mmCIF file of C-alpha atoms in Angstrom:
data_model
loop_
_atom_site.group_PDB
_atom_site.id
_atom_site.type_symbol
_atom_site.label_atom_id
_atom_site.label_comp_id
_atom_site.label_asym_id
_atom_site.label_seq_id
_atom_site.Cartn_x
_atom_site.Cartn_y
_atom_site.Cartn_z
ATOM 1 C CA MET W 1 15.558 14.236 7.635
ATOM 2 C CA GLN W 2 18.615 12.178 7.112
ATOM 3 C CA THR W 3 19.147 8.664 8.453
ATOM 4 C CA GLU W 4 22.035 6.230 7.829
ATOM 5 C CA LEU W 5 19.151 4.442 5.326
ATOM 6 C CA SER W 6 18.222 7.776 3.280
ATOM 7 C CA LYS W 7 22.201 8.227 3.033
ATOM 8 C CA ARG W 8 22.302 4.443 1.718
ATOM 9 C CA LEU W 9 19.727 4.926 -0.733
ATOM 10 C CA GLY W 10 21.078 8.689 -1.775
ATOM 11 C CA VAL W 11 17.691 10.313 -0.874
ATOM 12 C CA GLU W 12 17.319 13.702 1.001
ATOM 13 C CA HIS W 13 14.359 12.722 3.039
ATOM 14 C CA ALA W 14 13.874 9.424 5.099
ATOM 15 C CA LEU W 15 10.589 9.232 3.418
ATOM 16 C CA PHE W 16 9.019 6.668 1.524
ATOM 17 C CA GLY W 17 6.199 6.755 -0.342
ATOM 18 C CA PHE W 18 4.026 3.987 -1.634
ATOM 19 C CA THR W 19 1.566 4.211 -4.495
ATOM 20 C CA PRO W 20 -0.068 2.342 -7.276
ATOM 21 C CA PHE W 21 0.418 5.669 -9.270
ATOM 22 C CA PRO W 22 3.613 6.117 -11.430
ATOM 23 C CA ALA W 23 3.147 9.978 -11.343
ATOM 24 C CA VAL W 24 2.839 9.953 -7.467
ATOM 25 C CA ALA W 25 6.041 7.733 -7.474
ATOM 26 C CA ALA W 26 7.875 9.946 -9.472
ATOM 27 C CA ALA W 27 6.845 13.024 -7.995
ATOM 28 C CA ILE W 28 8.015 11.632 -4.456
ATOM 29 C CA SER W 29 11.210 11.040 -5.478
ATOM 30 C CA ARG W 30 11.788 14.198 -7.469
ATOM 31 C CA ALA W 31 10.858 15.764 -3.966
ATOM 32 C CA GLY W 32 13.674 14.384 -2.237
ATOM 33 C CA GLY W 33 11.752 11.286 -0.851
ATOM 34 C CA PHE W 34 11.846 7.585 -2.128
ATOM 35 C CA GLY W 35 8.993 6.648 -4.386
ATOM 36 C CA VAL W 36 7.748 3.060 -4.465
ATOM 37 C CA LEU W 37 5.349 1.835 -7.204
ATOM 38 C CA GLY W 38 3.021 -0.824 -6.189
ATOM 39 C CA ALA W 39 2.639 -3.381 -8.750
ATOM 40 C CA VAL W 40 -0.281 -5.751 -7.785
ATOM 41 C CA ARG W 41 -2.494 -4.385 -10.445
ATOM 42 C CA TYR W 42 -0.137 -4.982 -13.438
ATOM 43 C CA THR W 43 -1.465 -8.709 -14.018
ATOM 44 C CA ALA W 44 0.384 -8.068 -17.746
ATOM 45 C CA PRO W 45 4.240 -7.601 -17.750
ATOM 46 C CA GLU W 46 3.959 -5.212 -20.785
ATOM 47 C CA ASP W 47 1.796 -2.888 -18.924
ATOM 48 C CA LEU W 48 4.200 -2.809 -16.090
ATOM 49 C CA LYS W 49 7.182 -2.261 -18.447
ATOM 50 C CA ARG W 50 5.261 0.596 -20.056
ATOM 51 C CA ASN W 51 4.928 2.476 -16.550
ATOM 52 C CA LEU W 52 8.137 1.626 -15.674
ATOM 53 C CA ASP W 53 9.706 3.157 -18.768
ATOM 54 C CA TRP W 54 7.658 6.133 -17.832
ATOM 55 C CA LEU W 55 8.767 6.439 -14.458
ATOM 56 C CA GLU W 56 12.522 6.300 -15.336
ATOM 57 C CA ALA W 57 11.875 9.151 -17.755
ATOM 58 C CA HIS W 58 10.424 11.292 -14.893
ATOM 59 C CA VAL W 59 12.265 10.848 -12.046
ATOM 60 C CA ASP W 60 15.028 12.936 -12.791
ATOM 61 C CA GLY W 61 17.492 10.136 -11.956
ATOM 62 C CA ARG W 62 16.306 10.089 -8.462
ATOM 63 C CA PRO W 63 16.241 6.347 -6.889
ATOM 64 C CA TYR W 64 12.847 4.615 -6.470
ATOM 65 C CA GLY W 65 11.411 0.872 -5.900
ATOM 66 C CA LEU W 66 8.787 -1.622 -6.658
ATOM 67 C CA ASP W 67 6.627 -3.207 -4.461
ATOM 68 C CA VAL W 68 5.034 -6.940 -5.254
ATOM 69 C CA VAL W 69 2.437 -8.807 -3.324
ATOM 70 C CA MET W 70 4.402 -12.406 -3.085
ATOM 71 C CA PRO W 71 3.666 -15.196 -0.883
ATOM 72 C CA ALA W 72 6.674 -16.791 0.980
ATOM 73 C CA ARG W 73 5.491 -20.260 0.277
ATOM 74 C CA LYS W 74 4.607 -21.612 -3.448
ATOM 75 C CA VAL W 75 1.307 -23.444 -4.328
ATOM 76 C CA GLU W 76 2.287 -25.416 -7.665
ATOM 77 C CA GLY W 77 -0.135 -25.687 -10.473
ATOM 78 C CA VAL W 78 -3.230 -23.767 -9.294
ATOM 79 C CA THR W 79 -4.647 -21.197 -11.798
ATOM 80 C CA GLU W 80 -7.014 -18.245 -11.719
ATOM 81 C CA ALA W 81 -9.753 -20.517 -13.041
ATOM 82 C CA ASP W 82 -9.235 -23.104 -10.519
ATOM 83 C CA VAL W 83 -9.536 -20.435 -7.698
ATOM 84 C CA GLU W 84 -12.779 -19.227 -9.370
ATOM 85 C CA ALA W 85 -14.242 -22.715 -9.047
ATOM 86 C CA MET W 86 -13.886 -22.653 -5.637
ATOM 87 C CA ILE W 87 -16.346 -19.625 -4.828
ATOM 88 C CA PRO W 88 -19.653 -20.818 -3.587
ATOM 89 C CA GLU W 89 -22.641 -20.194 -5.384
ATOM 90 C CA GLY W 90 -24.217 -18.525 -2.445
ATOM 91 C CA HIS W 91 -21.639 -15.790 -2.308
ATOM 92 C CA ARG W 92 -22.064 -14.578 -6.029
ATOM 93 C CA GLN W 93 -25.745 -14.342 -5.284
ATOM 94 C CA PHE W 94 -24.913 -12.283 -2.237
ATOM 95 C CA VAL W 95 -23.032 -10.046 -4.423
ATOM 96 C CA ARG W 96 -25.536 -9.645 -7.385
ATOM 97 C CA ASP W 97 -28.594 -8.844 -4.642
ATOM 98 C CA THR W 98 -26.389 -6.296 -2.868
ATOM 99 C CA LEU W 99 -25.420 -4.542 -6.327
ATOM 100 C CA ALA W 100 -29.222 -4.871 -7.461
ATOM 101 C CA LYS W 101 -30.319 -3.256 -4.239
ATOM 102 C CA TYR W 102 -28.349 -0.421 -4.950
ATOM 103 C CA GLY W 103 -29.119 -0.290 -8.334
ATOM 104 C CA VAL W 104 -25.312 -0.593 -9.970
ATOM 105 C CA PRO W 105 -25.432 -1.006 -13.749
ATOM 106 C CA GLU W 106 -23.715 -3.968 -14.987
ATOM 107 C CA LEU W 107 -20.428 -3.330 -17.102
ATOM 108 C CA ALA W 108 -20.525 -3.076 -21.022
ATOM 109 C CA ASP W 109 -20.468 -6.417 -23.165
ATOM 110 C CA GLY W 110 -16.732 -7.291 -23.475
ATOM 111 C CA GLU W 111 -15.827 -4.677 -20.529
ATOM 112 C CA ALA W 112 -13.237 -6.639 -18.155
ATOM 113 C CA SER W 113 -12.807 -5.672 -14.398
ATOM 114 C CA GLY W 114 -10.270 -3.077 -13.931
ATOM 115 C CA TRP W 115 -9.448 -4.750 -10.425
ATOM 116 C CA ARG W 116 -8.221 -8.212 -10.336
ATOM 117 C CA ILE W 117 -6.530 -10.093 -7.539
ATOM 118 C CA THR W 118 -4.665 -12.031 -9.983
ATOM 119 C CA GLY W 119 -1.354 -9.726 -9.139
ATOM 120 C CA TRP W 120 -1.698 -11.879 -5.546
ATOM 121 C CA MET W 121 -0.590 -14.927 -7.274
ATOM 122 C CA GLU W 122 2.690 -16.091 -7.345
ATOM 123 C CA GLN W 123 3.649 -16.622 -10.943
ATOM 124 C CA VAL W 124 2.089 -12.980 -11.954
ATOM 125 C CA ALA W 125 4.769 -11.438 -9.268
ATOM 126 C CA ARG W 126 7.350 -13.428 -10.660
ATOM 127 C CA SER W 127 6.587 -12.087 -14.246
ATOM 128 C CA GLN W 128 6.541 -8.537 -12.677
ATOM 129 C CA LEU W 129 10.174 -9.074 -11.112
ATOM 130 C CA ASP W 130 11.163 -10.498 -14.601
ATOM 131 C CA VAL W 131 10.372 -7.210 -15.849
ATOM 132 C CA ALA W 132 11.392 -4.902 -12.745
ATOM 133 C CA PHE W 133 15.016 -5.988 -12.534
ATOM 134 C CA ASP W 134 15.608 -5.011 -15.962
ATOM 135 C CA TYR W 135 15.139 -1.344 -14.337
ATOM 136 C CA PRO W 136 17.573 0.381 -11.776
ATOM 137 C CA ILE W 137 15.233 -0.274 -9.098
ATOM 138 C CA LYS W 138 16.897 0.423 -5.564
ATOM 139 C CA LEU W 139 14.367 -1.351 -3.390
ATOM 140 C CA LEU W 140 12.282 -4.394 -3.572
ATOM 141 C CA ALA W 141 9.427 -4.517 -0.935
ATOM 142 C CA ASN W 142 7.178 -7.291 -0.731
ATOM 143 C CA ALA W 143 3.614 -6.735 1.049
ATOM 144 C CA LEU W 144 2.953 -10.225 2.377
ATOM 145 C CA GLY W 145 6.078 -10.512 4.458
ATOM 146 C CA SER W 146 9.344 -12.304 3.274
ATOM 147 C CA PRO W 147 9.508 -13.369 -0.267
ATOM 148 C CA PRO W 148 10.810 -16.450 -1.594
ATOM 149 C CA ALA W 149 14.458 -16.907 -0.649
ATOM 150 C CA ASP W 150 15.297 -17.045 -4.657
ATOM 151 C CA VAL W 151 14.056 -13.709 -4.954
ATOM 152 C CA VAL W 152 15.987 -12.282 -2.016
ATOM 153 C CA ALA W 153 18.823 -13.824 -3.358
ATOM 154 C CA ARG W 154 18.251 -12.360 -6.820
ATOM 155 C CA ALA W 155 17.778 -8.988 -5.585
ATOM 156 C CA HIS W 156 20.921 -8.802 -3.779
ATOM 157 C CA ASP W 157 22.699 -10.206 -6.607
ATOM 158 C CA GLN W 158 21.641 -7.020 -8.651
ATOM 159 C CA GLY W 159 22.418 -5.047 -5.803
ATOM 160 C CA VAL W 160 18.757 -4.196 -4.641
ATOM 161 C CA LEU W 161 17.881 -3.798 -1.398
ATOM 162 C CA VAL W 162 14.476 -5.969 -0.060
ATOM 163 C CA ALA W 163 11.877 -4.878 2.512
ATOM 164 C CA ALA W 164 9.432 -6.795 4.288
ATOM 165 C CA LEU W 165 6.054 -5.482 5.991
ATOM 166 C CA ALA W 166 5.371 -6.664 9.676
ATOM 167 C CA GLY W 167 2.680 -6.399 11.903
ATOM 168 C CA SER W 168 4.461 -7.850 14.952
ATOM 169 C CA ALA W 169 7.657 -8.540 16.322
ATOM 170 C CA ARG W 170 7.417 -12.232 15.674
ATOM 171 C CA HIS W 171 6.719 -11.596 11.971
ATOM 172 C CA ALA W 172 9.877 -8.767 11.986
ATOM 173 C CA ARG W 173 12.284 -11.466 13.050
ATOM 174 C CA LYS W 174 11.119 -14.320 10.657
ATOM 175 C CA HIS W 175 12.123 -11.238 8.073
ATOM 176 C CA LYS W 176 15.337 -11.026 9.610
ATOM 177 C CA GLU W 177 16.155 -14.770 9.769
ATOM 178 C CA ALA W 178 15.061 -14.479 5.623
ATOM 179 C CA GLY W 179 17.702 -12.227 4.960
ATOM 180 C CA ILE W 180 15.301 -9.159 4.752
ATOM 181 C CA ASP W 181 17.630 -5.782 4.455
ATOM 182 C CA ILE W 182 14.762 -3.493 5.977
ATOM 183 C CA VAL W 183 11.491 -3.962 7.855
ATOM 184 C CA VAL W 184 8.571 -2.165 7.676
ATOM 185 C CA ALA W 185 6.628 -2.140 11.011
ATOM 186 C CA GLN W 186 3.052 -1.267 9.920
ATOM 187 C CA GLY W 187 0.782 -0.653 12.627
ATOM 188 C CA TYR W 188 -3.216 -1.019 13.194
ATOM 189 C CA GLU W 189 -4.056 2.502 11.908
ATOM 190 C CA ALA W 190 -2.586 1.715 8.461
ATOM 191 C CA GLY W 191 -4.644 1.349 5.311
ATOM 192 C CA GLY W 192 -4.991 -1.973 3.789
ATOM 193 C CA HIS W 193 -3.830 -5.017 5.163
ATOM 194 C CA THR W 194 -3.068 -4.606 8.831
ATOM 195 C CA GLY W 195 -2.258 -6.574 12.155
ATOM 196 C CA GLU W 196 -3.934 -5.902 15.342
ATOM 197 C CA ILE W 197 -0.773 -3.282 16.841
ATOM 198 C CA ALA W 198 -0.806 0.135 17.039
ATOM 199 C CA SER W 199 2.032 1.740 15.649
ATOM 200 C CA MET W 200 3.374 3.524 18.770
ATOM 201 C CA VAL W 201 3.716 0.237 20.226
ATOM 202 C CA LEU W 202 4.810 -1.668 17.360
ATOM 203 C CA THR W 203 7.802 0.109 16.248
ATOM 204 C CA PRO W 204 10.152 0.186 19.167
ATOM 205 C CA GLU W 205 9.657 -3.460 19.331
ATOM 206 C CA VAL W 206 10.208 -4.368 15.985
ATOM 207 C CA VAL W 207 13.149 -1.885 16.081
ATOM 208 C CA ASP W 208 14.373 -4.025 19.127
ATOM 209 C CA ALA W 209 13.639 -7.258 17.332
ATOM 210 C CA VAL W 210 15.592 -6.890 14.212
ATOM 211 C CA ASP W 211 18.543 -4.400 15.534
ATOM 212 C CA PRO W 212 20.989 -3.670 13.496
ATOM 213 C CA LEU W 213 18.328 -3.838 10.860
ATOM 214 C CA PRO W 214 16.806 -0.602 9.736
ATOM 215 C CA VAL W 215 13.249 -0.186 10.420
ATOM 216 C CA LEU W 216 10.563 2.332 8.750
ATOM 217 C CA ALA W 217 7.685 3.092 10.596
ATOM 218 C CA ALA W 218 3.933 2.793 8.944
ATOM 219 C CA GLY W 219 0.358 3.343 9.856
ATOM 220 C CA GLY W 220 -1.350 6.335 10.313
ATOM 221 C CA ILE W 221 1.830 8.828 9.600
ATOM 222 C CA GLY W 222 0.640 11.693 7.455
ATOM 223 C CA SER W 223 2.424 14.797 9.370
ATOM 224 C CA GLY W 224 6.093 16.003 10.144
ATOM 225 C CA GLN W 225 5.325 15.676 13.940
ATOM 226 C CA GLN W 226 4.472 11.948 13.727
ATOM 227 C CA MET W 227 7.679 11.239 11.082
ATOM 228 C CA ALA W 228 9.730 12.955 14.143
ATOM 229 C CA ALA W 229 7.929 10.539 16.251
ATOM 230 C CA ALA W 230 8.644 7.312 14.279
ATOM 231 C CA LEU W 231 12.460 8.258 14.510
ATOM 232 C CA ALA W 232 12.365 8.805 18.044
ATOM 233 C CA LEU W 233 10.798 5.419 18.630
ATOM 234 C CA GLY W 234 14.161 4.055 16.776
ATOM 235 C CA ALA W 235 12.896 4.059 13.039
ATOM 236 C CA GLN W 236 14.932 5.212 10.202
ATOM 237 C CA GLY W 237 12.519 6.604 8.167
ATOM 238 C CA VAL W 238 8.521 6.315 7.487
ATOM 239 C CA TRP W 239 6.699 4.442 5.223
ATOM 240 C CA LEU W 240 3.912 6.371 4.058
ATOM 241 C CA GLY W 241 0.908 5.357 1.738
ATOM 242 C CA SER W 242 -2.626 6.860 2.288
ATOM 243 C CA ILE W 243 -1.523 10.414 2.475
ATOM 244 C CA TRP W 244 -0.867 10.380 -1.253
ATOM 245 C CA LEU W 245 -4.203 9.530 -2.336
ATOM 246 C CA THR W 246 -5.680 12.557 -2.646
ATOM 247 C CA THR W 247 -2.460 14.482 -4.142
ATOM 248 C CA THR W 248 -3.174 16.083 -7.624
ATOM 249 C CA GLU W 249 -0.949 13.444 -9.446
ATOM 250 C CA ALA W 250 -2.832 10.430 -8.115
ATOM 251 C CA GLU W 251 -5.149 8.788 -10.545
ATOM 252 C CA LEU W 252 -8.200 7.729 -8.311
ATOM 253 C CA PRO W 253 -10.979 6.386 -10.508
ATOM 254 C CA SER W 254 -13.859 8.630 -9.769
ATOM 255 C CA PRO W 255 -14.183 12.308 -8.306
ATOM 256 C CA ALA W 256 -17.081 10.873 -5.720
ATOM 257 C CA LEU W 257 -14.050 8.995 -4.242
ATOM 258 C CA VAL W 258 -12.050 12.094 -3.931
ATOM 259 C CA ARG W 259 -14.928 13.917 -2.412
ATOM 260 C CA LYS W 260 -15.645 10.897 0.033
ATOM 261 C CA LEU W 261 -11.846 10.741 1.054
ATOM 262 C CA LEU W 262 -11.566 14.647 1.505
ATOM 263 C CA ALA W 263 -14.924 14.705 3.928
ATOM 264 C CA ALA W 264 -13.983 11.386 5.983
ATOM 265 C CA GLY W 265 -12.683 11.659 9.472
ATOM 266 C CA SER W 266 -10.189 9.398 11.159
ATOM 267 C CA GLY W 267 -13.138 7.381 12.958
ATOM 268 C CA ASP W 268 -14.309 6.641 9.183
ATOM 269 C CA THR W 269 -12.398 3.765 8.395
ATOM 270 C CA VAL W 270 -13.156 -0.009 9.341
ATOM 271 C CA ARG W 271 -10.849 -3.137 9.061
ATOM 272 C CA SER W 272 -12.653 -5.513 7.005
ATOM 273 C CA ARG W 273 -12.443 -8.617 4.979
ATOM 274 C CA ALA W 274 -14.986 -7.281 2.135
ATOM 275 C CA LEU W 275 -12.251 -6.575 -0.197
ATOM 276 C CA THR W 276 -9.446 -9.362 -0.152
ATOM 277 C CA GLY W 277 -10.629 -11.875 2.121
ATOM 278 C CA LYS W 278 -7.872 -10.880 4.587
ATOM 279 C CA PRO W 279 -8.390 -7.501 7.466
ATOM 280 C CA ALA W 280 -7.369 -4.624 5.435
ATOM 281 C CA ARG W 281 -8.344 -1.055 6.312
ATOM 282 C CA GLN W 282 -10.624 1.041 4.038
ATOM 283 C CA LEU W 283 -13.344 3.551 3.985
ATOM 284 C CA ARG W 284 -16.523 2.145 5.589
ATOM 285 C CA THR W 285 -19.318 2.077 3.449
ATOM 286 C CA GLU W 286 -22.685 0.223 2.903
ATOM 287 C CA TRP W 287 -20.515 -2.381 1.000
ATOM 288 C CA THR W 288 -18.143 -3.168 4.074
ATOM 289 C CA ASP W 289 -21.468 -2.812 6.270
ATOM 290 C CA ALA W 290 -22.932 -5.872 4.224
ATOM 291 C CA TRP W 291 -20.056 -8.178 4.270
ATOM 292 C CA ASP W 292 -19.555 -7.740 8.002
ATOM 293 C CA ASP W 293 -23.107 -8.029 8.839
ATOM 294 C CA PRO W 294 -23.609 -11.460 10.934
ATOM 295 C CA SER W 295 -26.567 -12.047 8.606
ATOM 296 C CA GLY W 296 -24.604 -12.201 5.757
ATOM 297 C CA PRO W 297 -22.597 -14.990 4.373
ATOM 298 C CA GLY W 298 -19.214 -13.387 5.293
ATOM 299 C CA ALA W 299 -16.269 -13.053 3.332
ATOM 300 C CA LEU W 300 -14.032 -15.713 1.799
ATOM 301 C CA PRO W 301 -10.615 -16.262 2.562
ATOM 302 C CA MET W 302 -7.890 -14.515 0.097
ATOM 303 C CA PRO W 303 -7.835 -14.914 -2.723
ATOM 304 C CA LEU W 304 -11.269 -16.214 -3.024
ATOM 305 C CA GLN W 305 -12.936 -13.092 -1.823
ATOM 306 C CA GLY W 306 -11.035 -10.970 -4.129
ATOM 307 C CA LEU W 307 -12.106 -12.934 -7.268
ATOM 308 C CA LEU W 308 -15.348 -12.714 -6.170
ATOM 309 C CA VAL W 309 -15.692 -8.962 -5.837
ATOM 310 C CA ALA W 310 -13.546 -7.781 -8.622
ATOM 311 C CA ASP W 311 -16.428 -7.115 -11.062
ATOM 312 C CA ALA W 312 -18.424 -5.636 -8.691
ATOM 313 C CA VAL W 313 -15.983 -3.341 -7.233
ATOM 314 C CA THR W 314 -15.235 -2.147 -10.856
ATOM 315 C CA ARG W 315 -19.098 -1.212 -11.536
ATOM 316 C CA ILE W 316 -19.092 0.403 -8.241
ATOM 317 C CA GLN W 317 -16.158 2.619 -8.955
ATOM 318 C CA LYS W 318 -17.126 3.325 -12.726
ATOM 319 C CA TYR W 319 -20.852 4.336 -12.073
ATOM 320 C CA GLU W 320 -19.893 6.249 -8.621
ATOM 321 C CA VAL W 321 -22.273 4.422 -6.561
ATOM 322 C CA GLU W 322 -21.579 6.527 -3.411
ATOM 323 C CA PRO W 323 -22.886 4.647 -0.461
ATOM 324 C CA LEU W 324 -20.807 1.678 -1.793
ATOM 325 C CA LEU W 325 -17.791 3.554 -3.028
ATOM 326 C CA GLY W 326 -14.424 3.098 -1.056
ATOM 327 C CA THR W 327 -11.117 2.379 -1.082
ATOM 328 C CA PRO W 328 -8.135 0.989 1.333
ATOM 329 C CA VAL W 329 -7.131 4.075 3.498
ATOM 330 C CA GLY W 330 -5.513 4.707 6.769
ATOM 331 C CA GLN W 331 -6.877 6.248 9.781
ATOM 332 C CA ILE W 332 -4.675 9.215 8.626
ATOM 333 C CA VAL W 333 -7.895 9.981 6.037
ATOM 334 C CA GLY W 334 -8.757 12.611 8.810
ATOM 335 C CA ARG W 335 -6.106 14.838 7.918
ATOM 336 C CA MET W 336 -6.426 14.535 4.243
ATOM 337 C CA ASN W 337 -8.726 17.333 3.496
ATOM 338 C CA SER W 338 -7.615 19.060 0.455
ATOM 339 C CA GLU W 339 -6.110 18.237 -2.486
ATOM 340 C CA ARG W 340 -2.502 19.303 -2.949
ATOM 341 C CA SER W 341 0.286 18.381 -5.241
ATOM 342 C CA VAL W 342 3.197 15.802 -3.803
ATOM 343 C CA GLN W 343 5.514 18.366 -3.381
ATOM 344 C CA ALA W 344 3.156 20.537 -1.420
ATOM 345 C CA VAL W 345 2.590 17.361 0.624
ATOM 346 C CA VAL W 346 6.566 16.591 1.188
ATOM 347 C CA ASP W 347 7.187 20.400 1.859
ATOM 348 C CA ASP W 348 4.634 20.041 4.931
ATOM 349 C CA LEU W 349 5.659 17.026 6.174
ATOM 350 C CA THR W 350 9.548 18.134 6.394
ATOM 351 C CA ARG W 351 8.442 21.637 8.111
ATOM 352 C CA GLY W 352 6.338 19.959 10.425
ATOM 353 C CA PHE W 353 9.466 17.728 11.312
ATOM 354 C CA GLU W 354 11.665 20.356 11.582
ATOM 355 C CA ARG W 355 9.380 22.110 14.064
ATOM 356 C CA ALA W 356 8.785 19.305 16.109
ATOM 357 C CA VAL W 357 12.385 18.718 16.370
ATOM 358 C CA ASP W 358 12.993 22.117 17.292
ATOM 359 C CA ARG W 359 10.030 21.780 19.961
ATOM 360 C CA ILE W 360 11.888 18.675 21.771
ATOM 361 C CA ASN W 361 15.331 20.487 21.695
ATOM 362 C CA ARG W 362 13.709 23.627 23.228
ATOM 363 C CA ILE W 363 12.099 21.104 25.919
ATOM 364 C CA ALA W 364 15.587 19.396 26.124
ATOM 365 C CA GLY W 365 17.520 22.734 26.512
ATOM 366 C CA ARG W 366 19.286 22.420 23.311
ATOM 367 C CA SER W 367 17.582 25.143 21.382
ATOM 368 C CA GLN W 368 20.152 26.955 19.324
ATOM 369 C CA GLN W 369 17.811 30.041 19.352
#
């Protein structure tokens, strides 16, 4: 599965795998794809450095990249404490009442939340980049659109390509104007933050909007047939995230969450503001239902919602409170019905791609057989 972009980056398959887990990113690169490590959870630079050291030692010399969450516009002088102070007491009480309803235990004294929205703040993302640019990363992706101009310039000075996610052709054009090298067209079906447009419509719109920039198709992709379809729509590769969550190399926080993912169908996700304040596709749970209920207070805007629910999410995961237990995941969850190694997933994807291409060749009367 070679394209101009995959050849430029020196990878065997035009298959880009986003993941928060270093072991998964390394395995994707070793399997011939391009592993991209999500940096948002690394609020301490030394933690990111430790994991990039590990990644560098386990990719067998293959290329890899980093994904950050960085707003294009800077807000001066705003600290996490400033943001915390903006959270209404009524919302805090709603969290306490919901957790009490399901009997969720408190964290131990002195135990901090394992999930914080701090990584969404620009100063944290910049500290991550100060670490990352000491490593031979080949790609810097930004989940909040185009990063600031000085970051794009810094990456280009070091020979690093810059990618940005887009949920519409309008967003994609802005990325092109900002000097972005690769646009990830992320459809409505994707896990995490998404727009309103489905991948089948979005991908060719973005391809036309930013030509000749390369486009990666994302959103609900988890089979070789879908990868072939993405390339037929004009993409130069695919961006996969959810499919790696149930791999054996993944480090999900609880066996109960893995069981829920394996049992879920493609209709068991919802776009909800419950996690971050922006619409993000995730497993539908009684937690998302509570926040989406019109009788409740409703989610706060980003980043207030993420700070508000950080401790609650940690408690739900730690104590495996199944009715509330969820995670960002795309509609492809309906195909994630067994635990497999990253290599097995890549093998299945590439074999499916070959079968799909062969099928189209037969339809077109071009089969070699």
